[in-house]
Amino acid sequence: MENHTHIRVRELSVYYGREQALKNISVDIPEKRITAIIGPSGCGKTTLLKSFNRLIDSIDGVRVSGEISMNGDNIFNPKIDVTLLRKKMGLLSQRPHPLPMSIYDNVAYGPRIHGIRKKRKLDQIVEHYLKESSLWEEVRDRLHTPASGLSVGQQQRLCLARGLAVEPEIILGDEPTSALDPTASQRIEEKFLQLKARYTIVVVTHILRQAVRLADYVVFLYLGELIEHGPAEEVFKSPKKELTQGYIKGVIV
Ligand code: ADP
Ligand code: MG
């Protein structure tokens, strides 16, 4: 792959107590591409994603070994600013979790924390990122109503807008469409395909068809091990490992 490596993972192992959830994972995540992490439930997909933004460290009893670097910087370096690291990454989870405040305040939240106070500037930012996540037209007349009044699909796009408003480099999605209906899912997928021109996107999915639609690069995990990774074309059309062949055949019929 001619693209630069954005996230470099080397011999990463993660233990929850005595259970090893990730076993010696090494992979390069390409910049400004969509990487899909696929594999059956419980194989470590979420754990890998949470390692990238170091949410994994905040879980009791977790032990991590190995290396992850982002643009060449080791993220486990004790001197690293974890808040800054997380600012570089927007995370979409399985169910949208808008903050219990208005649509406007959800998007303005991050920029306000980062010191932007002027109303005119905030207005611009809110409009910009709501447009960026294709939500503006639907909410422009009710910006100051609670985010909880939106449909689940709209809430997920609002969470995307909120994430983008802190100007991340990377978008992480943990089965971000699993709570959405087909139309709302499609809108998120379309968004990802547009956003990859400017962001590195890593999306966990157990929907293989979604991986086929989205992925430039595929990482297949099975029981905590990385079985196969490579350009999507290769992994889907001519998987090298029997486990990958079985998984792809079992799901794509
Ligand atoms: P996936 O996202 O692929 O379904 P996870 O990364 O959530 O898989 O989980 C991988 C393994 O780690 C599973 O066996 C799961 O039970 C275990 N696990 C995940 N989170 C925790 C936790 N907080 N405490 C203990 N075990 C966990
Ligand atoms: Mg998961």
mmCIF file of C-alpha atoms and ligand atoms in Angstrom:
data_model
loop_
_atom_site.group_PDB
_atom_site.id
_atom_site.type_symbol
_atom_site.label_atom_id
_atom_site.label_comp_id
_atom_site.label_asym_id
_atom_site.label_seq_id
_atom_site.Cartn_x
_atom_site.Cartn_y
_atom_site.Cartn_z
ATOM 1 C CA MET A 1 0.000 0.000 0.000
ATOM 2 C CA GLU A 2 1.535 3.288 -1.115
ATOM 3 C CA ASN A 3 -0.082 5.270 1.686
ATOM 4 C CA HIS A 4 1.669 6.317 4.840
ATOM 5 C CA THR A 5 1.135 4.351 7.994
ATOM 6 C CA HIS A 6 -0.894 6.382 10.466
ATOM 7 C CA ILE A 7 -1.176 3.880 13.302
ATOM 8 C CA ARG A 8 1.555 1.301 13.720
ATOM 9 C CA VAL A 9 0.838 -1.636 16.017
ATOM 10 C CA ARG A 10 3.607 -4.006 17.082
ATOM 11 C CA GLU A 11 3.268 -7.152 19.186
ATOM 12 C CA LEU A 12 0.292 -5.763 21.022
ATOM 13 C CA SER A 13 -1.136 -7.999 23.729
ATOM 14 C CA VAL A 14 -3.998 -7.032 26.018
ATOM 15 C CA TYR A 15 -5.087 -8.986 29.088
ATOM 16 C CA TYR A 16 -8.267 -8.565 31.119
ATOM 17 C CA GLY A 17 -7.041 -10.115 34.336
ATOM 18 C CA ARG A 18 -5.808 -13.516 33.268
ATOM 19 C CA GLU A 19 -7.758 -13.601 30.019
ATOM 20 C CA GLN A 20 -5.789 -12.556 26.976
ATOM 21 C CA ALA A 21 -8.036 -10.633 24.614
ATOM 22 C CA LEU A 22 -5.381 -9.665 22.047
ATOM 23 C CA LYS A 23 -2.428 -11.844 21.171
ATOM 24 C CA ASN A 24 0.660 -10.307 19.715
ATOM 25 C CA ILE A 25 -1.002 -8.109 17.102
ATOM 26 C CA SER A 26 1.155 -6.319 14.535
ATOM 27 C CA VAL A 27 -0.478 -4.244 11.823
ATOM 28 C CA ASP A 28 -0.093 -0.932 10.000
ATOM 29 C CA ILE A 29 -3.209 1.206 9.618
ATOM 30 C CA PRO A 30 -2.919 3.338 6.461
ATOM 31 C CA GLU A 31 -3.533 7.065 6.514
ATOM 32 C CA LYS A 32 -6.666 8.502 4.848
ATOM 33 C CA ARG A 33 -8.125 5.135 4.071
ATOM 34 C CA ILE A 34 -10.926 3.126 5.624
ATOM 35 C CA THR A 35 -9.691 0.134 7.560
ATOM 36 C CA ALA A 36 -12.327 -2.394 8.598
ATOM 37 C CA ILE A 37 -11.696 -4.600 11.603
ATOM 38 C CA ILE A 38 -13.767 -7.722 11.130
ATOM 39 C CA GLY A 39 -14.276 -10.965 13.001
ATOM 40 C CA PRO A 40 -16.832 -12.794 15.116
ATOM 41 C CA SER A 41 -18.156 -11.457 18.404
ATOM 42 C CA GLY A 42 -15.657 -11.582 21.267
ATOM 43 C CA CYS A 43 -12.557 -11.760 19.046
ATOM 44 C CA GLY A 44 -11.084 -8.494 20.344
ATOM 45 C CA LYS A 45 -12.273 -5.879 17.845
ATOM 46 C CA THR A 46 -13.437 -3.368 20.459
ATOM 47 C CA THR A 47 -10.333 -4.025 22.548
ATOM 48 C CA LEU A 48 -8.103 -3.136 19.601
ATOM 49 C CA LEU A 49 -10.043 0.055 18.932
ATOM 50 C CA LYS A 50 -9.923 1.072 22.605
ATOM 51 C CA SER A 51 -6.173 0.531 22.587
ATOM 52 C CA PHE A 52 -5.778 3.205 19.910
ATOM 53 C CA ASN A 53 -7.204 5.989 22.083
ATOM 54 C CA ARG A 54 -5.959 4.422 25.320
ATOM 55 C CA LEU A 55 -9.436 3.995 26.715
ATOM 56 C CA ILE A 56 -8.162 0.515 27.460
ATOM 57 C CA ASP A 57 -5.895 1.837 30.248
ATOM 58 C CA SER A 58 -8.830 3.154 32.195
ATOM 59 C CA ILE A 59 -10.284 -0.330 32.688
ATOM 60 C CA ASP A 60 -9.416 -2.020 35.986
ATOM 61 C CA GLY A 61 -7.181 -5.051 35.808
ATOM 62 C CA VAL A 62 -6.065 -4.474 32.230
ATOM 63 C CA ARG A 63 -2.489 -5.148 31.229
ATOM 64 C CA VAL A 64 -1.065 -4.063 27.904
ATOM 65 C CA SER A 65 2.241 -4.974 26.300
ATOM 66 C CA GLY A 66 3.686 -4.117 22.925
ATOM 67 C CA GLU A 67 3.749 -0.902 20.997
ATOM 68 C CA ILE A 68 1.381 1.450 19.241
ATOM 69 C CA SER A 69 2.628 4.556 17.543
ATOM 70 C CA MET A 70 0.719 7.294 15.870
ATOM 71 C CA ASN A 71 2.576 9.339 13.265
ATOM 72 C CA GLY A 72 5.661 7.724 14.736
ATOM 73 C CA ASP A 73 4.986 8.700 18.377
ATOM 74 C CA ASN A 74 4.636 5.918 20.932
ATOM 75 C CA ILE A 75 1.212 6.384 22.534
ATOM 76 C CA PHE A 76 2.188 4.405 25.639
ATOM 77 C CA ASN A 77 4.996 6.831 26.402
ATOM 78 C CA PRO A 78 4.243 8.003 29.975
ATOM 79 C CA LYS A 79 5.021 11.567 28.892
ATOM 80 C CA ILE A 80 2.275 11.592 26.289
ATOM 81 C CA ASP A 81 -0.724 13.862 26.853
ATOM 82 C CA VAL A 82 -3.643 11.411 26.763
ATOM 83 C CA THR A 83 -6.180 14.218 26.369
ATOM 84 C CA LEU A 84 -4.333 15.453 23.306
ATOM 85 C CA LEU A 85 -4.135 11.907 21.943
ATOM 86 C CA ARG A 86 -7.889 11.494 22.354
ATOM 87 C CA LYS A 87 -8.465 14.886 20.729
ATOM 88 C CA LYS A 88 -6.890 13.412 17.615
ATOM 89 C CA MET A 89 -9.534 10.714 17.519
ATOM 90 C CA GLY A 90 -13.285 10.884 17.265
ATOM 91 C CA LEU A 91 -15.106 7.786 18.463
ATOM 92 C CA LEU A 92 -18.512 6.613 17.334
ATOM 93 C CA SER A 93 -19.902 3.837 19.479
ATOM 94 C CA GLN A 94 -22.576 1.246 18.798
ATOM 95 C CA ARG A 95 -25.349 3.424 20.178
ATOM 96 C CA PRO A 96 -25.106 7.181 19.855
ATOM 97 C CA HIS A 97 -24.537 8.956 23.166
ATOM 98 C CA PRO A 98 -25.328 12.616 22.638
ATOM 99 C CA LEU A 99 -24.662 14.786 25.685
ATOM 100 C CA PRO A 100 -27.806 15.724 27.635
ATOM 101 C CA MET A 101 -27.979 19.205 26.153
ATOM 102 C CA SER A 102 -29.116 20.941 22.985
ATOM 103 C CA ILE A 103 -28.062 20.003 19.462
ATOM 104 C CA TYR A 104 -26.052 23.227 19.277
ATOM 105 C CA ASP A 105 -24.301 22.660 22.600
ATOM 106 C CA ASN A 106 -23.336 19.120 21.641
ATOM 107 C CA VAL A 107 -21.330 20.385 18.678
ATOM 108 C CA ALA A 108 -20.033 23.466 20.518
ATOM 109 C CA TYR A 109 -18.935 21.373 23.509
ATOM 110 C CA GLY A 110 -15.443 20.476 22.315
ATOM 111 C CA PRO A 111 -14.605 23.865 20.773
ATOM 112 C CA ARG A 112 -15.752 25.577 24.017
ATOM 113 C CA ILE A 113 -13.482 23.329 26.068
ATOM 114 C CA HIS A 114 -10.681 24.333 23.755
ATOM 115 C CA GLY A 115 -11.302 27.976 24.546
ATOM 116 C CA ILE A 116 -13.592 29.237 21.797
ATOM 117 C CA ARG A 117 -16.092 31.615 23.377
ATOM 118 C CA LYS A 118 -17.307 34.056 20.738
ATOM 119 C CA LYS A 119 -20.881 33.335 19.753
ATOM 120 C CA ARG A 120 -20.356 34.193 16.104
ATOM 121 C CA LYS A 121 -17.401 31.847 15.868
ATOM 122 C CA LEU A 122 -19.283 29.064 17.646
ATOM 123 C CA ASP A 123 -22.293 29.575 15.368
ATOM 124 C CA GLN A 124 -20.013 29.106 12.373
ATOM 125 C CA ILE A 125 -18.404 26.005 13.809
ATOM 126 C CA VAL A 126 -21.729 24.406 14.691
ATOM 127 C CA GLU A 127 -23.126 25.054 11.228
ATOM 128 C CA HIS A 128 -19.972 23.827 9.541
ATOM 129 C CA TYR A 129 -19.830 20.500 11.349
ATOM 130 C CA LEU A 130 -23.548 19.863 11.129
ATOM 131 C CA LYS A 131 -23.162 20.302 7.380
ATOM 132 C CA GLU A 132 -20.102 18.073 7.439
ATOM 133 C CA SER A 133 -22.182 15.298 8.969
ATOM 134 C CA SER A 134 -25.180 15.959 6.667
ATOM 135 C CA LEU A 135 -27.468 16.954 9.530
ATOM 136 C CA TRP A 136 -27.751 20.715 9.066
ATOM 137 C CA GLU A 137 -30.848 20.759 6.864
ATOM 138 C CA GLU A 138 -32.741 18.558 9.303
ATOM 139 C CA VAL A 139 -31.913 20.518 12.451
ATOM 140 C CA ARG A 140 -31.229 24.124 11.487
ATOM 141 C CA ASP A 141 -34.609 25.238 12.842
ATOM 142 C CA ARG A 142 -34.275 23.492 16.176
ATOM 143 C CA LEU A 143 -30.649 23.904 17.144
ATOM 144 C CA HIS A 144 -31.544 24.825 20.713
ATOM 145 C CA THR A 145 -33.794 21.858 21.390
ATOM 146 C CA PRO A 146 -32.517 18.780 23.247
ATOM 147 C CA ALA A 147 -30.409 16.336 21.243
ATOM 148 C CA SER A 148 -32.439 13.524 22.786
ATOM 149 C CA GLY A 149 -35.362 14.576 20.573
ATOM 150 C CA LEU A 150 -33.537 13.406 17.449
ATOM 151 C CA SER A 151 -33.965 9.974 15.885
ATOM 152 C CA VAL A 152 -31.230 7.444 16.608
ATOM 153 C CA GLY A 153 -29.804 7.895 13.107
ATOM 154 C CA GLN A 154 -29.729 11.679 13.526
ATOM 155 C CA GLN A 155 -28.137 11.292 16.955
ATOM 156 C CA GLN A 156 -25.351 9.226 15.434
ATOM 157 C CA ARG A 157 -24.708 11.945 12.839
ATOM 158 C CA LEU A 158 -24.760 14.501 15.664
ATOM 159 C CA CYS A 159 -22.121 12.467 17.499
ATOM 160 C CA LEU A 160 -20.084 12.475 14.307
ATOM 161 C CA ALA A 161 -20.425 16.273 14.118
ATOM 162 C CA ARG A 162 -19.415 16.573 17.771
ATOM 163 C CA GLY A 163 -16.364 14.406 17.134
ATOM 164 C CA LEU A 164 -15.340 16.295 13.996
ATOM 165 C CA ALA A 165 -15.670 19.648 15.776
ATOM 166 C CA VAL A 166 -12.536 18.938 17.811
ATOM 167 C CA GLU A 167 -10.618 18.498 14.544
ATOM 168 C CA PRO A 168 -9.404 14.925 14.907
ATOM 169 C CA GLU A 169 -7.096 13.109 12.499
ATOM 170 C CA ILE A 170 -8.706 9.759 12.980
ATOM 171 C CA ILE A 171 -12.298 8.570 13.170
ATOM 172 C CA LEU A 172 -12.893 5.358 15.076
ATOM 173 C CA GLY A 173 -16.222 3.589 14.727
ATOM 174 C CA ASP A 174 -17.226 0.629 16.856
ATOM 175 C CA GLU A 175 -20.063 -0.964 14.882
ATOM 176 C CA PRO A 176 -21.382 2.583 14.427
ATOM 177 C CA THR A 177 -24.436 1.549 12.441
ATOM 178 C CA SER A 178 -25.568 -1.385 14.551
ATOM 179 C CA ALA A 179 -28.416 0.551 16.186
ATOM 180 C CA LEU A 180 -29.498 2.225 12.946
ATOM 181 C CA ASP A 181 -32.066 1.353 10.308
ATOM 182 C CA PRO A 182 -30.835 0.683 6.745
ATOM 183 C CA THR A 183 -31.343 4.259 5.533
ATOM 184 C CA ALA A 184 -29.592 5.806 8.522
ATOM 185 C CA SER A 185 -26.785 3.245 8.186
ATOM 186 C CA GLN A 186 -26.365 4.129 4.552
ATOM 187 C CA ARG A 187 -25.989 7.802 5.393
ATOM 188 C CA ILE A 188 -23.198 7.040 7.850
ATOM 189 C CA GLU A 189 -21.474 4.802 5.302
ATOM 190 C CA GLU A 190 -21.702 7.527 2.633
ATOM 191 C CA LYS A 191 -20.268 10.005 5.111
ATOM 192 C CA PHE A 192 -17.317 7.738 5.847
ATOM 193 C CA LEU A 193 -16.590 7.339 2.147
ATOM 194 C CA GLN A 194 -16.471 11.133 1.789
ATOM 195 C CA LEU A 195 -14.530 11.763 4.978
ATOM 196 C CA LYS A 196 -11.716 9.360 4.172
ATOM 197 C CA ALA A 197 -10.271 11.968 1.823
ATOM 198 C CA ARG A 198 -9.297 13.909 4.948
ATOM 199 C CA TYR A 199 -9.337 11.470 7.849
ATOM 200 C CA THR A 200 -8.014 8.039 8.658
ATOM 201 C CA ILE A 201 -11.028 5.879 9.466
ATOM 202 C CA VAL A 202 -10.992 2.641 11.428
ATOM 203 C CA VAL A 203 -14.333 0.935 11.620
ATOM 204 C CA VAL A 204 -15.210 -2.215 13.501
ATOM 205 C CA THR A 205 -17.989 -4.133 11.855
ATOM 206 C CA HIS A 206 -19.463 -7.583 12.084
ATOM 207 C CA ILE A 207 -21.450 -6.893 8.922
ATOM 208 C CA LEU A 208 -19.264 -8.266 6.194
ATOM 209 C CA ARG A 209 -21.214 -6.560 3.440
ATOM 210 C CA GLN A 210 -20.512 -3.262 5.131
ATOM 211 C CA ALA A 211 -16.814 -4.072 5.197
ATOM 212 C CA VAL A 212 -16.958 -4.906 1.486
ATOM 213 C CA ARG A 213 -18.688 -1.580 0.757
ATOM 214 C CA LEU A 214 -16.359 0.533 2.874
ATOM 215 C CA ALA A 215 -12.973 -0.977 3.367
ATOM 216 C CA ASP A 216 -9.745 -0.202 1.575
ATOM 217 C CA TYR A 217 -7.889 -2.291 4.092
ATOM 218 C CA VAL A 218 -9.074 -5.237 6.172
ATOM 219 C CA VAL A 219 -7.944 -6.667 9.488
ATOM 220 C CA PHE A 220 -9.431 -10.051 10.364
ATOM 221 C CA LEU A 221 -9.303 -11.049 14.031
ATOM 222 C CA TYR A 222 -10.246 -14.405 15.455
ATOM 223 C CA LEU A 223 -10.085 -15.296 19.156
ATOM 224 C CA GLY A 224 -7.697 -12.444 19.857
ATOM 225 C CA GLU A 225 -5.332 -13.282 17.030
ATOM 226 C CA LEU A 226 -4.738 -11.393 13.842
ATOM 227 C CA ILE A 227 -5.367 -14.021 11.208
ATOM 228 C CA GLU A 228 -5.036 -11.949 8.074
ATOM 229 C CA HIS A 229 -4.728 -8.342 6.993
ATOM 230 C CA GLY A 230 -4.262 -6.599 3.684
ATOM 231 C CA PRO A 231 -5.933 -4.568 0.953
ATOM 232 C CA ALA A 232 -9.680 -5.286 0.938
ATOM 233 C CA GLU A 233 -9.634 -6.618 -2.633
ATOM 234 C CA GLU A 234 -7.103 -9.254 -1.744
ATOM 235 C CA VAL A 235 -8.601 -10.321 1.563
ATOM 236 C CA PHE A 236 -12.140 -10.578 0.195
ATOM 237 C CA LYS A 237 -11.367 -12.038 -3.232
ATOM 238 C CA SER A 238 -8.499 -14.330 -2.411
ATOM 239 C CA PRO A 239 -8.079 -14.828 1.315
ATOM 240 C CA LYS A 240 -4.886 -16.691 2.118
ATOM 241 C CA LYS A 241 -5.889 -18.354 5.358
ATOM 242 C CA GLU A 242 -8.478 -21.062 5.751
ATOM 243 C CA LEU A 243 -10.068 -19.296 8.731
ATOM 244 C CA THR A 244 -10.580 -16.158 6.671
ATOM 245 C CA GLN A 245 -12.027 -18.172 3.780
ATOM 246 C CA GLY A 246 -14.432 -19.851 6.175
ATOM 247 C CA TYR A 247 -15.494 -16.610 7.805
ATOM 248 C CA ILE A 248 -16.068 -14.848 4.505
ATOM 249 C CA LYS A 249 -17.953 -17.798 3.003
ATOM 250 C CA GLY A 250 -20.057 -18.250 6.126
ATOM 251 C CA VAL A 251 -21.190 -14.675 6.144
ATOM 252 C CA ILE A 252 -21.309 -13.689 2.471
ATOM 253 C CA VAL A 253 -23.674 -16.134 0.826
HETATM 254 P P1 ADP B 1 -15.431 -7.850 20.162
HETATM 255 O O1 ADP B 1 -15.510 -6.377 20.129
HETATM 256 O O2 ADP B 1 -14.732 -8.452 18.985
HETATM 257 O O3 ADP B 1 -16.771 -8.494 20.344
HETATM 258 P P2 ADP B 1 -14.074 -7.458 22.706
HETATM 259 O O4 ADP B 1 -12.829 -6.721 22.390
HETATM 260 O O5 ADP B 1 -15.202 -6.694 23.279
HETATM 261 O O6 ADP B 1 -14.535 -8.282 21.418
HETATM 262 O O7 ADP B 1 -13.722 -8.624 23.734
HETATM 263 C C1 ADP B 1 -12.664 -9.532 23.534
HETATM 264 C C2 ADP B 1 -12.593 -10.483 24.722
HETATM 265 O O8 ADP B 1 -12.262 -9.755 25.903
HETATM 266 C C3 ADP B 1 -13.907 -11.203 25.009
HETATM 267 O O9 ADP B 1 -13.614 -12.500 25.433
HETATM 268 C C4 ADP B 1 -14.505 -10.392 26.148
HETATM 269 O O10 ADP B 1 -15.303 -11.202 26.969
HETATM 270 C C5 ADP B 1 -13.280 -9.897 26.892
HETATM 271 N N1 ADP B 1 -13.518 -8.602 27.527
HETATM 272 C C6 ADP B 1 -13.861 -7.451 26.886
HETATM 273 N N2 ADP B 1 -13.981 -6.420 27.763
HETATM 274 C C7 ADP B 1 -13.731 -6.950 28.983
HETATM 275 C C8 ADP B 1 -13.671 -6.393 30.312
HETATM 276 N N3 ADP B 1 -13.913 -5.091 30.552
HETATM 277 N N4 ADP B 1 -13.359 -7.233 31.320
HETATM 278 C C9 ADP B 1 -13.090 -8.536 31.094
HETATM 279 N N5 ADP B 1 -13.111 -9.112 29.872
HETATM 280 C C10 ADP B 1 -13.411 -8.333 28.827
HETATM 281 MG MG MG B 2 -17.171 -5.121 20.184
#
